[in-house]
Every structure is written in structure tokens, then in C-alpha cells.
mmCIF file of C-alpha atoms in Angstrom:
data_model
loop_
_atom_site.group_PDB
_atom_site.id
_atom_site.type_symbol
_atom_site.label_atom_id
_atom_site.label_comp_id
_atom_site.label_asym_id
_atom_site.label_seq_id
_atom_site.Cartn_x
_atom_site.Cartn_y
_atom_site.Cartn_z
ATOM 1 C CA UNK D 1 46.471 130.302 49.345
ATOM 2 C CA UNK D 2 49.934 129.883 50.135
ATOM 3 C CA UNK D 3 52.205 127.947 47.977
ATOM 4 C CA UNK D 4 54.950 125.045 48.793
ATOM 5 C CA UNK D 5 58.263 126.148 49.358
ATOM 6 C CA UNK D 6 61.628 124.922 48.688
ATOM 7 C CA UNK D 7 64.626 125.495 51.011
ATOM 8 C CA UNK D 8 67.781 125.700 49.919
ATOM 9 C CA UNK D 9 69.283 123.244 52.118
ATOM 10 C CA UNK D 10 72.895 124.359 51.534
ATOM 11 C CA UNK D 11 71.860 127.742 52.766
ATOM 12 C CA UNK D 12 70.896 126.031 56.159
ATOM 13 C CA UNK D 13 74.131 126.224 57.761
ATOM 14 C CA UNK D 14 74.245 130.092 56.565
ATOM 15 C CA UNK D 15 70.810 131.304 58.417
ATOM 16 C CA UNK D 16 71.143 129.878 61.520
ATOM 17 C CA UNK D 17 74.788 128.387 62.017
ATOM 18 C CA UNK D 18 74.043 127.026 65.667
ATOM 19 C CA UNK D 19 71.638 124.225 64.805
ATOM 20 C CA UNK D 20 74.751 122.699 62.961
ATOM 21 C CA UNK D 21 77.388 122.628 65.261
ATOM 22 C CA UNK D 22 80.832 122.864 63.392
ATOM 23 C CA UNK D 23 83.836 120.606 63.587
ATOM 24 C CA UNK D 24 85.928 123.020 65.945
ATOM 25 C CA UNK D 25 83.008 122.728 67.938
ATOM 26 C CA UNK D 26 82.588 119.581 68.046
ATOM 27 C CA UNK D 27 86.502 119.106 68.767
ATOM 28 C CA UNK D 28 86.264 121.506 71.615
ATOM 29 C CA UNK D 29 83.502 119.435 73.511
ATOM 30 C CA UNK D 30 85.802 116.205 72.869
ATOM 31 C CA UNK D 31 88.584 118.117 74.306
ATOM 32 C CA UNK D 32 86.879 118.550 77.528
ATOM 33 C CA UNK D 33 87.352 116.793 80.747
ATOM 34 C CA UNK D 34 85.228 115.673 83.301
ATOM 35 C CA UNK D 35 86.675 114.231 86.300
ATOM 36 C CA UNK D 36 85.804 113.673 89.972
ATOM 37 C CA UNK D 37 87.814 113.409 92.608
ATOM 38 C CA UNK D 38 88.062 112.419 96.485
ATOM 39 C CA UNK D 39 90.649 112.924 98.657
ATOM 40 C CA UNK D 40 90.933 113.745 102.830
ATOM 41 C CA UNK D 41 91.686 116.573 105.163
ATOM 42 C CA UNK D 42 95.364 117.046 105.112
ATOM 43 C CA UNK D 43 95.835 115.451 101.179
ATOM 44 C CA UNK D 44 97.264 117.346 98.513
ATOM 45 C CA UNK D 45 95.122 117.190 95.203
ATOM 46 C CA UNK D 46 96.732 117.904 91.363
ATOM 47 C CA UNK D 47 93.954 118.663 89.451
ATOM 48 C CA UNK D 48 94.715 118.597 85.491
ATOM 49 C CA UNK D 49 94.302 120.434 82.930
ATOM 50 C CA UNK D 50 95.891 118.936 80.025
ATOM 51 C CA UNK D 51 96.696 120.948 77.374
ATOM 52 C CA UNK D 52 96.995 119.350 73.531
ATOM 53 C CA UNK D 53 99.796 120.883 71.192
ATOM 54 C CA UNK D 54 97.126 122.330 69.812
ATOM 55 C CA UNK D 55 95.856 124.426 72.268
ATOM 56 C CA UNK D 56 99.057 125.031 73.945
ATOM 57 C CA UNK D 57 100.583 126.829 70.800
ATOM 58 C CA UNK D 58 97.268 128.851 71.070
ATOM 59 C CA UNK D 59 96.852 129.598 74.470
ATOM 60 C CA UNK D 60 97.522 133.053 75.657
ATOM 61 C CA UNK D 61 96.480 132.136 79.719
ATOM 62 C CA UNK D 62 95.124 129.557 81.890
ATOM 63 C CA UNK D 63 92.858 130.203 84.853
ATOM 64 C CA UNK D 64 91.034 128.168 87.263
ATOM 65 C CA UNK D 65 87.537 128.555 88.359
ATOM 66 C CA UNK D 66 86.073 127.335 92.180
ATOM 67 C CA UNK D 67 82.327 128.133 91.417
ATOM 68 C CA UNK D 68 82.435 131.373 89.730
ATOM 69 C CA UNK D 69 85.790 132.473 91.836
ATOM 70 C CA UNK D 70 88.433 132.753 89.506
ATOM 71 C CA UNK D 71 91.494 131.549 91.696
ATOM 72 C CA UNK D 72 94.569 130.893 89.779
ATOM 73 C CA UNK D 73 96.053 132.046 86.433
ATOM 74 C CA UNK D 74 98.780 130.293 84.518
ATOM 75 C CA UNK D 75 100.509 132.829 81.904
ATOM 76 C CA UNK D 76 101.532 130.815 78.560
ATOM 77 C CA UNK D 77 104.249 131.443 76.125
ATOM 78 C CA UNK D 78 103.138 131.193 72.509
ATOM 79 C CA UNK D 79 104.549 127.758 70.476
ATOM 80 C CA UNK D 80 106.429 126.804 74.296
ATOM 81 C CA UNK D 81 104.269 123.590 73.721
ATOM 82 C CA UNK D 82 103.084 123.428 77.399
ATOM 83 C CA UNK D 83 100.995 120.646 77.693
ATOM 84 C CA UNK D 84 99.978 119.750 81.063
ATOM 85 C CA UNK D 85 101.046 122.703 82.261
ATOM 86 C CA UNK D 86 97.726 124.119 83.228
ATOM 87 C CA UNK D 87 97.209 122.028 86.208
ATOM 88 C CA UNK D 88 96.421 122.926 89.495
ATOM 89 C CA UNK D 89 97.470 122.007 93.094
ATOM 90 C CA UNK D 90 95.917 122.448 95.888
ATOM 91 C CA UNK D 91 97.827 121.411 99.278
ATOM 92 C CA UNK D 92 97.141 120.292 102.478
ATOM 93 C CA UNK D 93 92.688 120.460 101.774
ATOM 94 C CA UNK D 94 89.565 121.146 103.544
ATOM 95 C CA UNK D 95 86.332 119.759 103.991
ATOM 96 C CA UNK D 96 85.355 123.438 102.217
ATOM 97 C CA UNK D 97 87.456 122.440 99.631
ATOM 98 C CA UNK D 98 84.853 120.746 98.011
ATOM 99 C CA UNK D 99 83.283 121.980 94.587
ATOM 100 C CA UNK D 100 83.493 122.162 91.639
ATOM 101 C CA UNK D 101 86.479 123.232 89.393
ATOM 102 C CA UNK D 102 86.896 124.593 85.882
ATOM 103 C CA UNK D 103 90.029 125.050 83.625
ATOM 104 C CA UNK D 104 89.771 127.941 80.714
ATOM 105 C CA UNK D 105 92.132 128.569 78.559
ATOM 106 C CA UNK D 106 91.748 131.998 77.241
ATOM 107 C CA UNK D 107 93.825 132.187 73.589
ATOM 108 C CA UNK D 108 91.599 133.829 70.423
ATOM 109 C CA UNK D 109 88.630 132.439 71.979
ATOM 110 C CA UNK D 110 87.874 131.610 75.091
ATOM 111 C CA UNK D 111 87.099 127.758 75.933
ATOM 112 C CA UNK D 112 87.013 125.678 78.556
ATOM 113 C CA UNK D 113 89.312 122.016 79.017
ATOM 114 C CA UNK D 114 88.802 120.807 82.226
ATOM 115 C CA UNK D 115 85.538 120.131 84.904
ATOM 116 C CA UNK D 116 86.288 119.083 87.720
ATOM 117 C CA UNK D 117 84.425 118.067 90.811
ATOM 118 C CA UNK D 118 85.995 117.623 93.999
ATOM 119 C CA UNK D 119 85.052 116.245 97.224
ATOM 120 C CA UNK D 120 87.569 116.106 100.571
ATOM 121 C CA UNK D 121 86.477 114.547 103.595
ATOM 122 C CA UNK D 122 87.009 114.704 107.361
ATOM 123 C CA UNK D 123 89.031 111.128 107.069
ATOM 124 C CA UNK D 124 89.487 108.112 105.122
ATOM 125 C CA UNK D 125 90.212 104.288 105.659
ATOM 126 C CA UNK D 126 93.039 102.782 105.729
ATOM 127 C CA UNK D 127 94.096 99.165 105.847
ATOM 128 C CA UNK D 128 97.717 99.842 107.648
ATOM 129 C CA UNK D 129 98.471 101.367 110.905
ATOM 130 C CA UNK D 130 101.229 102.700 109.501
ATOM 131 C CA UNK D 131 99.200 105.085 107.764
ATOM 132 C CA UNK D 132 96.904 106.263 109.831
ATOM 133 C CA UNK D 133 98.044 110.162 109.531
ATOM 134 C CA UNK D 134 100.170 110.216 106.503
ATOM 135 C CA UNK D 135 98.749 112.742 104.012
ATOM 136 C CA UNK D 136 98.196 111.023 99.833
ATOM 137 C CA UNK D 137 98.364 112.591 97.308
ATOM 138 C CA UNK D 138 95.437 113.072 95.088
ATOM 139 C CA UNK D 139 94.968 113.441 91.069
ATOM 140 C CA UNK D 140 92.252 111.930 88.864
ATOM 141 C CA UNK D 141 92.571 108.241 87.094
ATOM 142 C CA UNK D 142 93.783 108.481 83.310
ATOM 143 C CA UNK D 143 91.620 106.829 80.812
ATOM 144 C CA UNK D 144 93.091 104.070 80.091
ATOM 145 C CA UNK D 145 92.908 103.192 83.589
ATOM 146 C CA UNK D 146 90.868 101.237 85.853
ATOM 147 C CA UNK D 147 90.575 101.151 89.747
ATOM 148 C CA UNK D 148 91.098 97.924 91.078
ATOM 149 C CA UNK D 149 87.703 96.173 91.048
ATOM 150 C CA UNK D 150 89.538 93.233 93.257
ATOM 151 C CA UNK D 151 91.802 93.568 95.492
ATOM 152 C CA UNK D 152 95.021 91.862 96.355
ATOM 153 C CA UNK D 153 96.145 92.922 99.437
ATOM 154 C CA UNK D 154 95.021 90.703 102.623
ATOM 155 C CA UNK D 155 96.354 88.170 104.758
ATOM 156 C CA UNK D 156 96.423 84.348 103.582
ATOM 157 C CA UNK D 157 94.533 82.214 105.630
ATOM 158 C CA UNK D 158 94.391 77.989 106.699
ATOM 159 C CA UNK D 159 90.919 76.519 107.136
ATOM 160 C CA UNK D 160 90.328 76.306 111.432
ATOM 161 C CA UNK D 161 92.233 79.534 111.894
ATOM 162 C CA UNK D 162 91.618 83.327 113.065
ATOM 163 C CA UNK D 163 92.339 86.089 110.597
ATOM 164 C CA UNK D 164 92.080 90.304 111.163
ATOM 165 C CA UNK D 165 90.955 92.280 108.761
ATOM 166 C CA UNK D 166 92.674 95.233 109.773
ATOM 167 C CA UNK D 167 90.831 98.968 109.275
ATOM 168 C CA UNK D 168 92.374 102.211 110.890
ATOM 169 C CA UNK D 169 90.552 105.950 110.793
ATOM 170 C CA UNK D 170 93.142 108.621 108.851
ATOM 171 C CA UNK D 171 93.663 110.544 110.699
ATOM 172 C CA UNK D 172 93.741 109.244 113.481
ATOM 173 C CA UNK D 173 89.670 109.792 114.959
ATOM 174 C CA UNK D 174 86.913 108.292 117.799
ATOM 175 C CA UNK D 175 84.783 105.401 116.094
ATOM 176 C CA UNK D 176 82.550 104.785 118.990
ATOM 177 C CA UNK D 177 79.603 107.174 117.481
ATOM 178 C CA UNK D 178 80.076 105.990 114.195
ATOM 179 C CA UNK D 179 77.495 103.301 112.371
ATOM 180 C CA UNK D 180 80.602 100.862 110.932
ATOM 181 C CA UNK D 181 80.101 97.946 108.715
ATOM 182 C CA UNK D 182 81.363 95.222 107.300
ATOM 183 C CA UNK D 183 80.603 93.390 103.901
ATOM 184 C CA UNK D 184 81.496 90.141 102.453
ATOM 185 C CA UNK D 185 80.415 90.910 98.462
ATOM 186 C CA UNK D 186 77.109 92.289 99.320
ATOM 187 C CA UNK D 187 76.345 90.502 101.784
ATOM 188 C CA UNK D 188 76.662 92.627 105.721
ATOM 189 C CA UNK D 189 78.307 89.991 108.235
ATOM 190 C CA UNK D 190 79.009 92.937 111.104
ATOM 191 C CA UNK D 191 76.576 96.047 111.736
ATOM 192 C CA UNK D 192 78.366 98.096 114.700
ATOM 193 C CA UNK D 193 75.482 100.752 115.292
ATOM 194 C CA UNK D 194 74.763 103.083 118.982
ATOM 195 C CA UNK D 195 77.037 100.810 120.608
ATOM 196 C CA UNK D 196 74.999 97.601 119.837
ATOM 197 C CA UNK D 197 76.380 94.637 117.510
ATOM 198 C CA UNK D 198 74.341 92.599 115.020
ATOM 199 C CA UNK D 199 75.953 89.399 113.314
ATOM 200 C CA UNK D 200 75.266 88.141 109.712
ATOM 201 C CA UNK D 201 73.680 84.955 108.936
ATOM 202 C CA UNK D 202 76.419 82.120 109.304
ATOM 203 C CA UNK D 203 78.675 84.587 111.160
ATOM 204 C CA UNK D 204 77.276 84.554 114.536
ATOM 205 C CA UNK D 205 79.625 83.783 117.450
ATOM 206 C CA UNK D 206 82.292 84.730 115.047
ATOM 207 C CA UNK D 207 83.108 87.563 114.048
ATOM 208 C CA UNK D 208 84.230 90.704 116.363
ATOM 209 C CA UNK D 209 85.942 94.744 116.601
ATOM 210 C CA UNK D 210 88.120 95.568 119.072
ATOM 211 C CA UNK D 211 85.780 97.603 120.690
ATOM 212 C CA UNK D 212 88.375 98.560 123.301
ATOM 213 C CA UNK D 213 90.253 100.055 120.301
ATOM 214 C CA UNK D 214 87.815 101.979 118.693
ATOM 215 C CA UNK D 215 88.183 105.090 120.681
ATOM 216 C CA UNK D 216 92.053 105.122 118.125
ATOM 217 C CA UNK D 217 89.712 104.692 115.402
ATOM 218 C CA UNK D 218 90.492 100.825 114.825
ATOM 219 C CA UNK D 219 87.662 99.381 113.256
ATOM 220 C CA UNK D 220 89.338 95.490 112.021
ATOM 221 C CA UNK D 221 87.629 92.819 112.194
ATOM 222 C CA UNK D 222 88.547 89.623 113.312
ATOM 223 C CA UNK D 223 86.724 86.150 111.913
ATOM 224 C CA UNK D 224 87.639 82.778 113.955
ATOM 225 C CA UNK D 225 87.077 79.473 112.745
ATOM 226 C CA UNK D 226 87.326 80.508 108.952
ATOM 227 C CA UNK D 227 85.937 78.129 106.478
ATOM 228 C CA UNK D 228 86.731 77.356 103.119
ATOM 229 C CA UNK D 229 83.756 79.196 102.269
ATOM 230 C CA UNK D 230 85.416 82.757 103.918
ATOM 231 C CA UNK D 231 87.675 83.002 101.050
ATOM 232 C CA UNK D 232 87.239 85.866 99.285
ATOM 233 C CA UNK D 233 86.951 90.041 99.410
ATOM 234 C CA UNK D 234 85.930 92.018 102.475
ATOM 235 C CA UNK D 235 85.271 95.750 102.842
ATOM 236 C CA UNK D 236 84.566 98.419 105.801
ATOM 237 C CA UNK D 237 82.084 101.051 105.508
ATOM 238 C CA UNK D 238 82.198 103.970 107.904
ATOM 239 C CA UNK D 239 78.539 106.749 108.273
ATOM 240 C CA UNK D 240 79.081 109.694 110.162
ATOM 241 C CA UNK D 241 77.884 113.215 110.100
ATOM 242 C CA UNK D 242 76.001 112.479 106.532
ATOM 243 C CA UNK D 243 79.415 111.488 105.122
ATOM 244 C CA UNK D 244 79.835 107.612 104.250
ATOM 245 C CA UNK D 245 83.480 106.340 103.488
ATOM 246 C CA UNK D 246 85.073 102.849 102.238
ATOM 247 C CA UNK D 247 88.139 101.501 102.380
ATOM 248 C CA UNK D 248 89.950 99.954 99.496
ATOM 249 C CA UNK D 249 89.299 96.007 100.723
ATOM 250 C CA UNK D 250 90.603 93.638 101.922
ATOM 251 C CA UNK D 251 90.589 89.924 100.408
ATOM 252 C CA UNK D 252 91.329 86.922 102.779
ATOM 253 C CA UNK D 253 93.554 84.182 100.883
ATOM 254 C CA UNK D 254 93.684 80.409 100.412
ATOM 255 C CA UNK D 255 97.308 78.833 100.820
ATOM 256 C CA UNK D 256 97.530 76.283 97.632
ATOM 257 C CA UNK D 257 99.605 74.198 96.104
ATOM 258 C CA UNK D 258 101.048 74.347 93.028
ATOM 259 C CA UNK D 259 103.822 72.366 90.313
ATOM 260 C CA UNK D 260 105.887 74.943 90.300
ATOM 261 C CA UNK D 261 107.327 78.133 92.546
ATOM 262 C CA UNK D 262 106.779 80.803 90.083
ATOM 263 C CA UNK D 263 104.194 83.698 90.818
ATOM 264 C CA UNK D 264 102.129 83.300 87.981
ATOM 265 C CA UNK D 265 99.942 80.344 88.740
ATOM 266 C CA UNK D 266 97.742 80.972 86.237
ATOM 267 C CA UNK D 267 99.904 79.297 83.333
ATOM 268 C CA UNK D 268 100.674 76.349 84.727
ATOM 269 C CA UNK D 269 98.916 73.257 82.706
ATOM 270 C CA UNK D 270 96.455 71.241 84.932
ATOM 271 C CA UNK D 271 97.810 68.322 85.597
ATOM 272 C CA UNK D 272 101.517 69.256 85.271
ATOM 273 C CA UNK D 273 103.126 66.890 82.922
ATOM 274 C CA UNK D 274 106.874 65.570 83.955
ATOM 275 C CA UNK D 275 108.871 64.017 81.131
ATOM 276 C CA UNK D 276 111.574 60.831 82.052
ATOM 277 C CA UNK D 277 113.473 58.323 80.757
ATOM 278 C CA UNK D 278 113.702 55.332 82.032
ATOM 279 C CA UNK D 279 115.842 53.899 84.924
ATOM 280 C CA UNK D 280 116.887 57.510 86.538
ATOM 281 C CA UNK D 281 115.653 59.417 89.306
ATOM 282 C CA UNK D 282 112.687 61.927 88.633
ATOM 283 C CA UNK D 283 111.343 65.107 90.979
ATOM 284 C CA UNK D 284 107.659 65.155 91.368
ATOM 285 C CA UNK D 285 107.239 68.471 92.382
ATOM 286 C CA UNK D 286 105.569 70.476 94.501
ATOM 287 C CA UNK D 287 104.959 73.556 96.040
ATOM 288 C CA UNK D 288 103.341 75.493 98.970
ATOM 289 C CA UNK D 289 102.005 79.379 97.754
ATOM 290 C CA UNK D 290 102.720 81.398 99.322
ATOM 291 C CA UNK D 291 106.062 79.511 100.645
ATOM 292 C CA UNK D 292 105.385 78.930 104.171
ATOM 293 C CA UNK D 293 106.685 76.094 106.197
ATOM 294 C CA UNK D 294 105.432 72.153 105.402
ATOM 295 C CA UNK D 295 107.305 70.762 108.625
ATOM 296 C CA UNK D 296 104.329 70.403 111.072
ATOM 297 C CA UNK D 297 101.757 69.837 108.099
ATOM 298 C CA UNK D 298 100.965 65.609 106.501
ATOM 299 C CA UNK D 299 102.407 65.160 102.966
ATOM 300 C CA UNK D 300 100.829 62.375 101.289
ATOM 301 C CA UNK D 301 101.723 61.144 97.695
ATOM 302 C CA UNK D 302 99.531 58.938 96.088
ATOM 303 C CA UNK D 303 99.546 57.364 92.311
ATOM 304 C CA UNK D 304 95.591 55.883 91.438
ATOM 305 C CA UNK D 305 94.308 55.631 95.137
ATOM 306 C CA UNK D 306 97.295 53.760 96.657
ATOM 307 C CA UNK D 307 99.251 56.057 98.707
ATOM 308 C CA UNK D 308 103.188 55.545 98.126
ATOM 309 C CA UNK D 309 104.810 58.112 100.550
ATOM 310 C CA UNK D 310 103.263 59.650 104.155
ATOM 311 C CA UNK D 311 104.947 62.134 106.183
ATOM 312 C CA UNK D 312 103.570 62.602 109.339
ATOM 313 C CA UNK D 313 104.792 64.501 112.631
ATOM 314 C CA UNK D 314 108.245 63.698 111.031
ATOM 315 C CA UNK D 315 108.222 59.499 110.688
ATOM 316 C CA UNK D 316 108.170 58.515 107.442
ATOM 317 C CA UNK D 317 106.100 55.849 105.382
ATOM 318 C CA UNK D 318 107.235 53.828 102.460
ATOM 319 C CA UNK D 319 104.433 52.381 99.971
ATOM 320 C CA UNK D 320 104.962 48.851 99.271
ATOM 321 C CA UNK D 321 106.612 48.178 96.129
ATOM 322 C CA UNK D 322 108.249 51.932 96.714
ATOM 323 C CA UNK D 323 110.170 50.979 99.549
ATOM 324 C CA UNK D 324 113.872 52.389 99.209
ATOM 325 C CA UNK D 325 112.692 54.401 96.095
ATOM 326 C CA UNK D 326 110.696 57.225 97.566
ATOM 327 C CA UNK D 327 111.766 60.095 99.215
ATOM 328 C CA UNK D 328 111.200 63.707 99.807
ATOM 329 C CA UNK D 329 114.092 66.756 99.844
ATOM 330 C CA UNK D 330 113.169 66.830 103.925
ATOM 331 C CA UNK D 331 115.348 70.365 104.649
ATOM 332 C CA UNK D 332 113.884 72.014 101.500
ATOM 333 C CA UNK D 333 109.885 71.322 103.989
ATOM 334 C CA UNK D 334 111.319 74.841 105.281
ATOM 335 C CA UNK D 335 110.356 76.336 102.350
ATOM 336 C CA UNK D 336 106.984 74.853 101.859
ATOM 337 C CA UNK D 337 109.115 72.665 98.800
ATOM 338 C CA UNK D 338 106.969 69.112 99.404
ATOM 339 C CA UNK D 339 108.288 67.479 95.685
ATOM 340 C CA UNK D 340 108.907 63.903 95.718
ATOM 341 C CA UNK D 341 111.932 62.198 94.652
ATOM 342 C CA UNK D 342 110.931 58.509 92.781
ATOM 343 C CA UNK D 343 114.658 56.445 91.719
ATOM 344 C CA UNK D 344 115.030 53.369 89.332
ATOM 345 C CA UNK D 345 111.851 53.526 87.725
ATOM 346 C CA UNK D 346 110.562 51.448 84.366
ATOM 347 C CA UNK D 347 106.393 51.304 84.731
ATOM 348 C CA UNK D 348 105.519 54.107 87.169
ATOM 349 C CA UNK D 349 104.414 56.247 84.795
ATOM 350 C CA UNK D 350 100.796 58.061 85.271
ATOM 351 C CA UNK D 351 98.810 59.808 87.709
ATOM 352 C CA UNK D 352 100.298 60.927 90.587
ATOM 353 C CA UNK D 353 98.253 63.197 93.146
ATOM 354 C CA UNK D 354 100.697 65.270 96.046
ATOM 355 C CA UNK D 355 97.738 65.905 99.402
ATOM 356 C CA UNK D 356 98.990 68.505 102.323
ATOM 357 C CA UNK D 357 96.778 68.663 105.208
ATOM 358 C CA UNK D 358 97.291 71.122 107.960
ATOM 359 C CA UNK D 359 94.608 71.070 110.431
ATOM 360 C CA UNK D 360 91.204 71.351 108.978
ATOM 361 C CA UNK D 361 92.650 72.744 105.329
ATOM 362 C CA UNK D 362 93.569 70.599 102.562
ATOM 363 C CA UNK D 363 95.869 71.427 99.611
ATOM 364 C CA UNK D 364 95.981 68.830 96.470
ATOM 365 C CA UNK D 365 98.250 68.896 93.510
ATOM 366 C CA UNK D 366 98.195 66.606 90.436
ATOM 367 C CA UNK D 367 101.192 65.816 88.126
ATOM 368 C CA UNK D 368 101.149 62.626 85.079
ATOM 369 C CA UNK D 369 104.341 61.403 85.021
ATOM 370 C CA UNK D 370 105.180 60.003 81.158
ATOM 371 C CA UNK D 371 107.848 57.108 80.833
ATOM 372 C CA UNK D 372 109.743 57.441 77.756
ATOM 373 C CA UNK D 373 112.378 54.960 76.280
ATOM 374 C CA UNK D 374 115.673 55.519 75.618
ATOM 375 C CA UNK D 375 115.879 56.788 71.839
ATOM 376 C CA UNK D 376 118.562 54.197 70.691
ATOM 377 C CA UNK D 377 116.584 51.600 72.807
ATOM 378 C CA UNK D 378 112.667 52.739 70.685
ATOM 379 C CA UNK D 379 114.859 52.809 67.651
ATOM 380 C CA UNK D 380 116.816 49.362 67.370
ATOM 381 C CA UNK D 381 115.188 47.032 69.740
ATOM 382 C CA UNK D 382 111.643 46.462 68.070
ATOM 383 C CA UNK D 383 111.577 42.586 68.931
ATOM 384 C CA UNK D 384 112.317 39.604 66.609
ATOM 385 C CA UNK D 385 110.478 39.137 63.811
ATOM 386 C CA UNK D 386 107.557 36.760 63.324
ATOM 387 C CA UNK D 387 108.076 33.738 61.338
ATOM 388 C CA UNK D 388 105.205 33.498 58.511
ATOM 389 C CA UNK D 389 104.483 30.207 56.627
ATOM 390 C CA UNK D 390 103.973 30.211 52.647
ATOM 391 C CA UNK D 391 101.164 30.484 52.548
ATOM 392 C CA UNK D 392 100.624 34.050 54.972
ATOM 393 C CA UNK D 393 104.162 35.240 52.880
ATOM 394 C CA UNK D 394 101.794 34.671 49.442
ATOM 395 C CA UNK D 395 98.678 35.754 50.726
ATOM 396 C CA UNK D 396 100.448 39.121 52.093
ATOM 397 C CA UNK D 397 102.650 39.584 48.613
ATOM 398 C CA UNK D 398 98.224 39.480 46.885
ATOM 399 C CA UNK D 399 97.481 42.232 49.349
ATOM 400 C CA UNK D 400 100.595 44.229 48.718
ATOM 401 C CA UNK D 401 100.070 44.105 44.860
ATOM 402 C CA UNK D 402 96.108 44.983 45.679
ATOM 403 C CA UNK D 403 97.062 48.595 46.361
ATOM 404 C CA UNK D 404 100.322 48.802 44.162
ATOM 405 C CA UNK D 405 99.635 51.331 41.065
ATOM 406 C CA UNK D 406 99.014 49.269 37.719
ATOM 407 C CA UNK D 407 100.945 49.783 35.316
ATOM 408 C CA UNK D 408 99.411 50.254 31.950
ATOM 409 C CA UNK D 409 99.657 46.804 29.710
ATOM 410 C CA UNK D 410 101.657 47.703 25.951
ATOM 411 C CA UNK D 411 100.394 46.300 23.393
ATOM 412 C CA UNK D 412 100.749 42.817 22.502
ATOM 413 C CA UNK D 413 102.451 42.324 26.114
ATOM 414 C CA UNK D 414 100.526 40.373 28.838
ATOM 415 C CA UNK D 415 101.205 39.943 33.012
ATOM 416 C CA UNK D 416 100.943 36.681 33.998
ATOM 417 C CA UNK D 417 102.278 35.209 37.306
ATOM 418 C CA UNK D 418 104.625 38.534 37.321
ATOM 419 C CA UNK D 419 106.260 36.826 34.464
ATOM 420 C CA UNK D 420 105.711 38.518 30.725
ATOM 421 C CA UNK D 421 104.457 36.856 28.292
ATOM 422 C CA UNK D 422 104.517 37.190 24.115
ATOM 423 C CA UNK D 423 101.726 37.172 21.981
ATOM 424 C CA UNK D 424 102.665 34.764 18.666
#
């Protein structure tokens, strides 16, 4: 009968060394880098094999493989500190260059440093016609960097106007036989397939492509009568011969009204506060973003629900009580400056609203005006003191004495009517 056996756990790593990964093997796995690179035929691709200071001083040779074929060898000088020198550059890549690439470092031992999957497409989608046919330099993103999930490229458009979302095949290729889809978010708003067109719900009669331009690879989408719900991100997707490519996205952006002309409007508090002293002039700021001419727009300034200034068709109307006291810098309208100048004010503090209308598009911005009295007035002009009767003065003295800390009585002395009396 077999008895129980005691296992010496300290010897397990010696008997079965492969069952317990060593620190060095874990470091090797940590150092190995995995990337996916997407490129287009004609691009220049840079495949990194980044050597740390430790590996570069121990390395003798760096080898690059595609599949099992060794395609490049770099000789490394010991102690040269050649971090990153194992980069492989592929120029004028072709679709047949797609595949898996490996970088190995040979020193005292062989170590796999990098594994990269390269995908080369026949064409790509670009948003600028001047970029058609231009080769790119492609390399993997750094671990700390991220692709822009929400593109900022695109036109600013007013509601009710038309807009074209640009998209072109590069290099210039006919798109007549391709499947083309345009998306807003996850909704397909336009499909071109086998020469037939399907328009998405809510976009019927408002979206189209320049079909006579498909031969030249122009797949731009025309959107008519822009609604407020149309603002946002759009993407084009093309499928052909088993390949599917997408563009980086185009964003339809809205014209807005802000209190400051800076670019970073997210830092502007709402409502924007303006502080001013009585009797002076004050400027209530308003700026169109991006900068655009406001000469043909309708501009209204309100205090509460009362319209105190109207600019329309080059004519000005001033509200009751503000005649001769409100004006705009009309020579600045060309630059989108719709600020209002308010003169000789005393009790005009409160909420103001600027409203700019252009066709179907309306923009608004709120400003809070704080009126402050001059410092000398606040300090010295407190008004006459009210006259108090003897009864009120006595009651006030009694109230204040109740809150005064009481002093401990001394032996042989008592207080009465605020006069000390001695005990005899």
C-alpha cells in the first residue's frame, strides 16, 4: 500500500523549470511588442523594433522576417546605445507586402522583440482633393497615443443651407463598380450599390452623390437643407473586391455665439459675467464662432423679455428707455463682432441675451451685468442715521448689555443701574 508522499516545493522549480516562468522570460514577454499597421499601395511604411538600453548593449544582430523568410539583417555594436535602430522601412509598398513581420534580436540568446501585422490596400479614402495620389509615411501609433475617435475636420454650416461632405479615392480610381455607404453615427443614410441608390430615413430627397464624378473617384455626399439634427460626424465606407476601407470621418459643425473670441470656448462660464461701475460705458461682448460676417444677419439684444436693440437689414431700432444709450460697433460686424455698447447706466444690471438669426439658424448667448457703486460711495455715503427715541436707545443699550460677557462679581461689591455700590 502506497504511503503519502511529501513534496518539497522548493525543488519544483529545479525539477520542472519550464512550469515556473523565470523573471527574465516574463520580462521578454513584456518587452515584445505587437502592432497592426494599415497602409495603401505606394506608401512608405516604418516598422519599429525598439531596443531598450539593456537589450541594445547585449545585442549583436537584429533580424527581420516576413513569415519564415529573413528579409533584413542589422549589425549592432555592443554598448553603442542604439535604442530604436532596428526599424525596418518598406518603400512604395504593394498589396503583396501584406503579412506578418517579426523582429528578432540575437545576442547571447535569441529574443523576439516585435510582431507586426501589415495590411496594404489598393486604395484609401481622403477628405481633401489635393491629397489624392499623395503617398504617406505610415508607422504604428505609440502606446500612449490614440486615434482621434471624433474627427474635427469638416465645414461649419448654417441651418437651412446646403453642404458637401468631401471624400475621394486615392490613388484616383473609378468608383462606379464599388459599393459606397455613408453613415451618420451607426445609421446608413446613403447607399450606392450596382448603380442603384437608397436614401436613409429622414434624408429622403436631401442626400445625393455626384454620379458623374464617380469615374474619377469622387464620392462626396451632398446634403441639402441642413437641420439642427444633422450636426455631427459622418463616415464613408467603400467595399470592392473583398476590401473594405473607411475614411477618417467628416464633421458638420454649427456656427455659435460666444462671449469671448478665444478658440477654447469650453472654458467660458455661462452666463458670462461683466462687472462695471455706475455712470460709465460698458461693452456686452458677443462674437460669432468661427469668425464670419454678420452684416446680413438679424441681431437682437434683450434685457429679460424686452428687446432693447434691433439690427435688421442695416437699420437700427432702439428700445424704450435706451434711446441714445445703446449701439453696436457696426464696422466690426464684418468680423462677426456683435457686441453691444451701453452708456450712462445706473440701474441696468441683470441678465442680457444676444440673439443672432440667419435664415433658419438662430444663435443665442447670455450675459450677466453686475453694476457696482464707486468705492468711495460705498464707504462714505451710507445715508443719514435714523433718529432714535429715548425709549429705543434704552432698549438698544439693554439688548447690547445682554450679549456682553459678564464680569465676575468682586467680594463686597454689587452692580445696580451701572453704578457700583459698596456694602457697609
